[in-house]
PDB file of C-alpha atoms in Angstrom:
ATOM      1  CA  MET A1310      -2.505  33.875 -63.750  1.00 50.00           C
ATOM      2  CA  THR A1311      -5.471  33.813 -65.977  1.00 52.00           C
ATOM      3  CA  PHE A1312      -2.593  33.624 -68.705  1.00 53.00           C
ATOM      4  CA  ASP A1313      -1.421  30.472 -67.392  1.00 87.00           C
ATOM      5  CA  ILE A1314      -4.819  28.898 -66.779  1.00 92.00           C
ATOM      6  CA  ASN A1315      -5.720  29.329 -70.379  1.00 92.00           C
ATOM      7  CA  THR A1316      -2.463  28.703 -71.685  1.00 94.00           C
ATOM      8  CA  LEU A1317      -2.319  25.339 -69.938  1.00 95.00           C
ATOM      9  CA  THR A1318      -5.693  24.456 -70.982  1.00 96.00           C
ATOM     10  CA  THR A1319      -5.005  25.361 -74.522  1.00 95.00           C
ATOM     11  CA  LYS A1320      -2.155  22.843 -74.597  1.00 96.00           C
ATOM     12  CA  TYR A1321      -3.955  19.940 -72.551  1.00 97.00           C
ATOM     13  CA  TYR A1322      -7.653  20.228 -74.157  1.00 95.00           C
ATOM     14  CA  ASN A1323      -6.505  17.232 -76.559  1.00 97.00           C
ATOM     15  CA  LYS A1324      -4.395  15.262 -74.420  1.00 97.00           C
ATOM     16  CA  GLY A1325      -6.338  15.323 -71.105  1.00 98.00           C
ATOM     17  CA  VAL A1326      -6.711  16.499 -67.511  1.00 98.00           C
ATOM     18  CA  LEU A1327      -5.737  14.299 -64.584  1.00 98.00           C
ATOM     19  CA  ILE A1328      -8.389  15.189 -61.784  1.00 98.00           C
ATOM     20  CA  ASP A1329      -7.258  15.045 -57.919  1.00 98.00           C
ATOM     21  CA  ALA A1330      -9.339  12.833 -55.518  1.00 97.00           C
ATOM     22  CA  ASN A1331     -10.981  15.885 -53.434  1.00 97.00           C
ATOM     23  CA  LEU A1332     -11.984  17.210 -56.998  1.00 98.00           C
ATOM     24  CA  LEU A1333     -12.966  13.791 -57.853  1.00 98.00           C
ATOM     25  CA  LEU A1334     -15.120  13.332 -54.942  1.00 98.00           C
ATOM     26  CA  LEU A1335     -16.448  16.919 -55.567  1.00 98.00           C
ATOM     27  CA  LEU A1336     -17.532  15.651 -59.014  1.00 98.00           C
ATOM     28  CA  PHE A1337     -19.027  12.606 -57.826  1.00 98.00           C
ATOM     29  CA  VAL A1338     -20.860  13.838 -54.714  1.00 98.00           C
ATOM     30  CA  GLY A1339     -22.495  17.056 -56.996  1.00 98.00           C
ATOM     31  CA  SER A1340     -23.456  14.418 -59.537  1.00 98.00           C
ATOM     32  CA  VAL A1341     -25.467  12.600 -56.847  1.00 97.00           C
ATOM     33  CA  SER A1342     -27.011  15.991 -55.620  1.00 97.00           C
ATOM     34  CA  LYS A1343     -25.879  19.336 -55.366  1.00 97.00           C
ATOM     35  CA  THR A1344     -27.237  20.076 -52.015  1.00 95.00           C
ATOM     36  CA  LEU A1345     -25.203  16.616 -50.743  1.00 96.00           C
ATOM     37  CA  ILE A1346     -22.091  19.099 -51.422  1.00 97.00           C
ATOM     38  CA  ALA A1347     -23.009  20.848 -48.228  1.00 95.00           C
ATOM     39  CA  ARG A1348     -23.601  17.660 -46.298  1.00 93.00           C
ATOM     40  CA  CYS A1349     -20.683  15.348 -47.124  1.00 93.00           C
ATOM     41  CA  ASP A1350     -18.147  16.011 -44.395  1.00 92.00           C
ATOM     42  CA  ARG A1351     -15.430  15.887 -47.307  1.00 94.00           C
ATOM     43  CA  THR A1352     -16.995  18.563 -49.543  1.00 97.00           C
ATOM     44  CA  THR A1353     -18.715  20.762 -47.231  1.00 96.00           C
ATOM     45  CA  ARG A1354     -15.724  23.491 -47.957  1.00 96.00           C
ATOM     46  CA  TYR A1355     -16.885  23.467 -51.326  1.00 97.00           C
ATOM     47  CA  ALA A1356     -19.901  25.805 -52.763  1.00 95.00           C
ATOM     48  CA  ILE A1357     -22.313  24.665 -55.335  1.00 96.00           C
ATOM     49  CA  GLU A1358     -20.909  27.431 -57.561  1.00 95.00           C
ATOM     50  CA  ASP A1359     -17.666  25.586 -57.231  1.00 97.00           C
ATOM     51  CA  TYR A1360     -19.356  21.739 -58.500  1.00 97.00           C
ATOM     52  CA  ASP A1361     -20.492  24.000 -61.510  1.00 96.00           C
ATOM     53  CA  THR A1362     -17.166  25.612 -62.133  1.00 96.00           C
ATOM     54  CA  LEU A1363     -15.378  22.167 -61.976  1.00 97.00           C
ATOM     55  CA  ILE A1364     -17.737  21.061 -64.255  1.00 97.00           C
ATOM     56  CA  GLU A1365     -17.395  23.879 -66.659  1.00 96.00           C
ATOM     57  CA  TYR A1366     -13.981  23.579 -66.598  1.00 97.00           C
ATOM     58  CA  LEU A1367     -13.353  19.639 -67.012  1.00 97.00           C
ATOM     59  CA  SER A1368     -15.938  20.260 -70.332  1.00 97.00           C
ATOM     60  CA  LEU A1369     -13.127  21.777 -71.949  1.00 96.00           C
ATOM     61  CA  PHE A1370     -10.939  18.391 -72.106  1.00 98.00           C
ATOM     62  CA  SER A1371     -11.407  15.611 -74.729  1.00 96.00           C
ATOM     63  CA  THR A1372     -10.376  13.089 -71.764  1.00 97.00           C
ATOM     64  CA  ARG A1373     -10.439  12.894 -67.956  1.00 98.00           C
ATOM     65  CA  ILE A1374      -7.888  11.023 -66.465  1.00 97.00           C
ATOM     66  CA  THR A1375      -7.705   9.020 -63.353  1.00 98.00           C
ATOM     67  CA  THR A1376      -5.268   6.178 -61.366  1.00 98.00           C
ATOM     68  CA  PRO A1377      -6.587   3.695 -59.334  1.00 97.00           C
ATOM     69  CA  ASN A1378      -5.082   5.276 -56.472  1.00 97.00           C
ATOM     70  CA  ILE A1379      -7.132   8.254 -56.647  1.00 98.00           C
ATOM     71  CA  MET A1380     -10.232   5.816 -57.247  1.00 98.00           C
ATOM     72  CA  THR A1381      -9.261   4.177 -54.032  1.00 97.00           C
ATOM     73  CA  GLU A1382      -8.955   7.458 -52.143  1.00 96.00           C
ATOM     74  CA  VAL A1383     -12.236   8.822 -53.668  1.00 98.00           C
ATOM     75  CA  TRP A1384     -13.995   5.604 -52.187  1.00 97.00           C
ATOM     76  CA  SER A1385     -12.246   5.908 -48.930  1.00 96.00           C
ATOM     77  CA  LEU A1386     -13.333   9.574 -48.433  1.00 95.00           C
ATOM     78  CA  ALA A1387     -16.709   8.990 -49.369  1.00 96.00           C
ATOM     79  CA  ASN A1388     -17.644   5.801 -47.549  1.00 91.00           C
ATOM     80  CA  THR A1389     -16.665   7.781 -44.206  1.00 87.00           C
ATOM     81  CA  SER A1390     -18.755  10.706 -44.720  1.00 90.00           C
ATOM     82  CA  ILE A1391     -21.798   9.817 -47.063  1.00 93.00           C
ATOM     83  CA  LYS A1392     -24.499   7.772 -45.205  1.00 86.00           C
ATOM     84  CA  GLY A1393     -28.142   7.252 -45.691  1.00 86.00           C
ATOM     85  CA  LYS A1394     -30.118   7.498 -48.896  1.00 87.00           C
ATOM     86  CA  TYR A1395     -27.269   9.033 -50.888  1.00 94.00           C
ATOM     87  CA  LYS A1396     -24.925   5.783 -50.334  1.00 95.00           C
ATOM     88  CA  ASP A1397     -26.336   3.960 -52.819  1.00 95.00           C
ATOM     89  CA  GLU A1398     -26.830   6.895 -55.669  1.00 96.00           C
ATOM     90  CA  PHE A1399     -23.217   7.766 -54.566  1.00 97.00           C
ATOM     91  CA  THR A1400     -21.994   4.256 -55.243  1.00 97.00           C
ATOM     92  CA  ALA A1401     -23.729   4.140 -58.793  1.00 97.00           C
ATOM     93  CA  VAL A1402     -22.373   7.314 -59.815  1.00 97.00           C
ATOM     94  CA  TYR A1403     -18.609   5.985 -58.269  1.00 98.00           C
ATOM     95  CA  LYS A1404     -19.145   2.793 -60.232  1.00 97.00           C
ATOM     96  CA  ASN A1405     -19.980   4.743 -63.480  1.00 97.00           C
ATOM     97  CA  GLY A1406     -16.607   7.037 -62.953  1.00 96.00           C
ATOM     98  CA  ILE A1407     -14.767   3.736 -62.829  1.00 96.00           C
ATOM     99  CA  GLN A1408     -16.488   2.369 -66.033  1.00 97.00           C
ATOM    100  CA  VAL A1409     -15.607   5.697 -67.918  1.00 97.00           C
ATOM    101  CA  LEU A1410     -12.908   7.355 -66.623  1.00 97.00           C
ATOM    102  CA  PRO A1411      -9.768   6.129 -68.351  1.00 97.00           C
ATOM    103  CA  GLU A1412      -7.526   4.612 -65.387  1.00 96.00           C
ATOM    104  CA  HIS A1413      -3.732   4.681 -66.026  1.00 97.00           C
ATOM    105  CA  PHE A1414      -1.135   3.459 -63.773  1.00 95.00           C
ATOM    106  CA  ILE A1415       2.428   2.888 -62.640  1.00 95.00           C
ATOM    107  CA  THR A1416       3.481   0.212 -59.774  1.00 96.00           C
ATOM    108  CA  SER A1417       3.464   1.528 -56.115  1.00 96.00           C
ATOM    109  CA  ALA A1418       7.551   0.444 -56.348  1.00 97.00           C
ATOM    110  CA  GLU A1419       7.948   2.758 -59.050  1.00 96.00           C
ATOM    111  CA  ALA A1420       6.143   5.767 -57.252  1.00 96.00           C
ATOM    112  CA  SER A1421       7.404   4.986 -53.981  1.00 96.00           C
ATOM    113  CA  SER A1422      11.446   5.777 -55.885  1.00 94.00           C
ATOM    114  CA  HIS A1423       9.946   9.344 -56.297  1.00 90.00           C
ATOM    115  CA  PRO A1424      12.300  11.701 -54.274  1.00 90.00           C
ATOM    116  CA  LYS A1425       9.357  13.533 -52.463  1.00 88.00           C
ATOM    117  CA  PHE A1426       7.568   9.890 -51.591  1.00 92.00           C
ATOM    118  CA  PRO A1427       7.867   9.863 -47.906  1.00 90.00           C
ATOM    119  CA  ARG A1428       6.655  13.584 -48.130  1.00 90.00           C
ATOM    120  CA  ILE A1429       3.744  13.450 -50.463  1.00 92.00           C
ATOM    121  CA  GLY A1430       2.781   9.901 -50.141  1.00 94.00           C
ATOM    122  CA  LEU A1431       1.779   7.018 -52.885  1.00 96.00           C
ATOM    123  CA  SER A1432      -1.138   8.974 -54.499  1.00 96.00           C
ATOM    124  CA  ASP A1433       0.644  12.183 -55.232  1.00 96.00           C
ATOM    125  CA  SER A1434       3.738  10.487 -56.247  1.00 96.00           C
ATOM    126  CA  VAL A1435       1.824   8.647 -58.690  1.00 97.00           C
ATOM    127  CA  SER A1436      -0.173  11.598 -60.096  1.00 96.00           C
ATOM    128  CA  ILE A1437       3.366  13.583 -60.441  1.00 96.00           C
ATOM    129  CA  ILE A1438       5.103  10.652 -62.204  1.00 96.00           C
ATOM    130  CA  LEU A1439       2.193  10.147 -64.418  1.00 96.00           C
ATOM    131  CA  ALA A1440       1.201  13.606 -65.241  1.00 96.00           C
ATOM    132  CA  LYS A1441       4.761  14.899 -66.522  1.00 94.00           C
ATOM    133  CA  ASP A1442       4.941  15.866 -70.094  1.00 92.00           C
ATOM    134  CA  ARG A1443       1.358  13.993 -70.566  1.00 96.00           C
ATOM    135  CA  TRP A1444      -1.611  15.574 -68.838  1.00 97.00           C
ATOM    136  CA  LEU A1445      -2.624  18.770 -67.154  1.00 98.00           C
ATOM    137  CA  LEU A1446      -2.863  18.148 -63.501  1.00 98.00           C
ATOM    138  CA  LEU A1447      -5.919  19.456 -61.492  1.00 98.00           C
ATOM    139  CA  THR A1448      -5.627  19.630 -57.572  1.00 98.00           C
ATOM    140  CA  ASP A1449      -6.791  21.969 -55.014  1.00 97.00           C
ATOM    141  CA  ASP A1450      -3.912  20.854 -52.932  1.00 95.00           C
ATOM    142  CA  PHE A1451      -1.621  24.058 -52.792  1.00 93.00           C
ATOM    143  CA  PRO A1452       1.569  21.739 -51.324  1.00 92.00           C
ATOM    144  CA  LEU A1453       0.969  19.523 -54.466  1.00 94.00           C
ATOM    145  CA  SER A1454       0.456  22.201 -56.934  1.00 94.00           C
ATOM    146  CA  GLN A1455       3.467  24.638 -55.465  1.00 92.00           C
ATOM    147  CA  TYR A1456       5.581  21.375 -55.879  1.00 92.00           C
ATOM    148  CA  CYS A1457       4.392  20.109 -59.253  1.00 93.00           C
ATOM    149  CA  GLN A1458       5.351  23.809 -60.472  1.00 90.00           C
ATOM    150  CA  SER A1459       9.027  23.192 -58.947  1.00 90.00           C
ATOM    151  CA  LEU A1460       9.420  20.179 -60.713  1.00 91.00           C
ATOM    152  CA  GLY A1461       7.969  21.586 -64.291  1.00 92.00           C
ATOM    153  CA  VAL A1462       4.694  19.510 -63.993  1.00 95.00           C
ATOM    154  CA  ASP A1463       2.026  21.366 -65.342  1.00 96.00           C
ATOM    155  CA  CYS A1464      -0.770  21.827 -62.893  1.00 97.00           C
ATOM    156  CA  ILE A1465      -3.346  24.134 -62.150  1.00 96.00           C
ATOM    157  CA  ASN A1466      -4.806  24.574 -58.243  1.00 96.00           C
ATOM    158  CA  PHE A1467      -8.506  24.381 -58.605  1.00 97.00           C
ATOM    159  CA  ASN A1468      -8.597  27.585 -56.009  1.00 94.00           C
ATOM    160  CA  HIS A1469      -7.485  29.955 -58.600  1.00 92.00           C
ATOM    161  CA  LEU A1470     -10.265  28.699 -60.956  1.00 94.00           C
ATOM    162  CA  ARG A1471     -12.689  29.697 -58.132  1.00 89.00           C
ATOM    163  CA  VAL A1472     -11.581  32.828 -57.453  1.00 82.00           C
ATOM    164  CA  MET A1473     -11.486  33.644 -61.162  1.00 75.00           C
ATOM    165  CA  ASN A1474     -15.153  32.642 -61.101  1.00 67.00           C
ATOM    166  CA  TRP A1475     -15.927  35.134 -58.156  1.00 61.00           C
ATOM    167  CA  LYS A1476     -14.569  37.722 -59.729  1.00 54.00           C
ATOM    168  CA  ILE A1477     -16.667  36.998 -63.339  1.00 53.00           C
ATOM    169  CA  ASN A1478     -19.867  36.599 -61.033  1.00 53.00           C
ATOM    170  CA  ASP A1479     -18.835  39.699 -59.084  1.00 50.00           C
TER     171      ASP A1479
END
């Protein structure tokens, strides 16, 4: 697995990485406060070290890519789980993300023509179509990463990076 990650990282470091919604949420939440990671319902499955791993890995790419669909998902996930004093800080980080992340899109009509659209939904269909032969897709969604591999869409499952980090730090 290490070889595949290294090969894919090298292949795409100048092209860019498309960050799936859960990881983009982790990036934004951790940017507000690393301690918020454990308090936000949608990021409790991650450790602070996962945020650090994500930051380190994303630093290897010249460009980080998003889509309107992913940004909408991130807002929806955060809006239901971030409350109180962190809400304004998160909104500022999110707004900055909107300003600095290149956003690419295809129409919903085009995405819905993807053969697996009924099963994987709009956002994942958009990500698969856009990433193919352009960018590396970074996700922690196992079914999505497996499906990408079956289609020849270059994808890394973040959980493999997490495991590598555990091995390095042991």
